[in-house]
XYZ file of C-alpha atoms in Angstrom:
90
model
C 9.790 -36.161 129.306
C 10.373 -39.714 127.762
C 13.745 -41.148 127.764
C 15.174 -43.952 125.207
C 17.689 -46.384 125.516
C 18.615 -47.683 122.080
C 21.259 -49.591 119.892
C 22.085 -47.910 116.383
C 23.039 -49.713 113.939
C 25.590 -48.110 111.046
C 26.592 -49.604 107.528
C 29.784 -47.704 107.764
C 32.044 -47.336 110.976
C 31.542 -44.462 113.277
C 33.105 -41.408 112.856
C 32.849 -37.443 113.460
C 30.427 -36.823 110.311
C 28.491 -39.420 111.770
C 28.353 -37.901 115.474
C 27.538 -34.699 114.059
C 24.580 -35.980 111.887
C 23.081 -37.908 115.044
C 23.548 -35.003 117.636
C 22.704 -32.501 115.477
C 19.286 -32.170 117.163
C 20.494 -31.576 120.477
C 18.012 -34.713 121.484
C 20.242 -37.689 120.897
C 23.328 -38.547 122.985
C 25.897 -41.308 122.324
C 27.421 -43.332 125.314
C 28.972 -45.845 123.784
C 30.722 -47.472 120.261
C 30.812 -51.246 119.699
C 34.660 -52.713 118.979
C 34.199 -53.037 115.159
C 32.306 -49.186 115.157
C 29.316 -50.389 113.827
C 27.133 -50.174 116.591
C 26.078 -47.437 118.909
C 24.372 -47.119 122.645
C 22.839 -43.816 122.394
C 20.222 -42.111 124.820
C 17.017 -40.535 122.732
C 15.254 -37.160 124.591
C 11.825 -36.114 123.790
C 8.697 -34.504 125.041
C 6.766 -37.694 124.949
C 6.326 -41.104 122.639
C 4.652 -39.098 119.417
C 7.881 -37.030 119.610
C 10.029 -40.155 120.759
C 8.489 -41.674 117.080
C 9.506 -38.662 115.051
C 13.286 -38.845 116.320
C 13.368 -42.306 115.849
C 12.515 -41.640 111.831
C 14.604 -38.644 111.611
C 17.431 -40.667 112.515
C 16.469 -43.937 110.926
C 16.614 -41.968 107.527
C 20.243 -40.389 108.543
C 22.414 -41.405 105.640
C 24.214 -44.437 106.878
C 21.686 -45.888 109.269
C 20.438 -49.464 109.337
C 18.449 -49.573 112.111
C 17.682 -47.957 115.768
C 16.474 -50.620 118.249
C 14.658 -49.100 121.314
C 15.750 -51.429 124.241
C 14.494 -49.524 127.519
C 12.203 -46.536 127.805
C 11.513 -43.926 130.999
C 8.553 -42.205 130.641
C 9.065 -39.919 133.529
C 6.261 -37.010 133.229
C 3.606 -39.538 131.946
C 4.044 -41.841 134.928
C 3.932 -39.045 137.862
C 0.848 -37.819 135.454
C -0.158 -41.290 136.185
C 0.146 -41.742 139.696
C -1.457 -38.356 140.775
C -4.357 -39.343 138.440
C -7.426 -39.471 140.805
C -9.231 -43.319 140.586
C -11.786 -43.544 138.235
C -14.657 -45.841 138.964
C -14.833 -48.815 136.633
């Protein structure tokens, strides 16, 4: 699983309709809204990095979204797989 903490910038102030549209996939959680209601702090949850890219594209194309800026990632399964892999000869 991959988690991405991001800032979503909006054209218009945040409202219930935008919240439903962003969260309809069940893979986006909104954790904060700026005072002017034009930026959201959100977490994307995906299976892998390609899935994060697809989710990014999906959210970016939604009505009212100006930008999606990723600020932190957590690559849970990918890191565990790398750590458990046998070292290869160089």
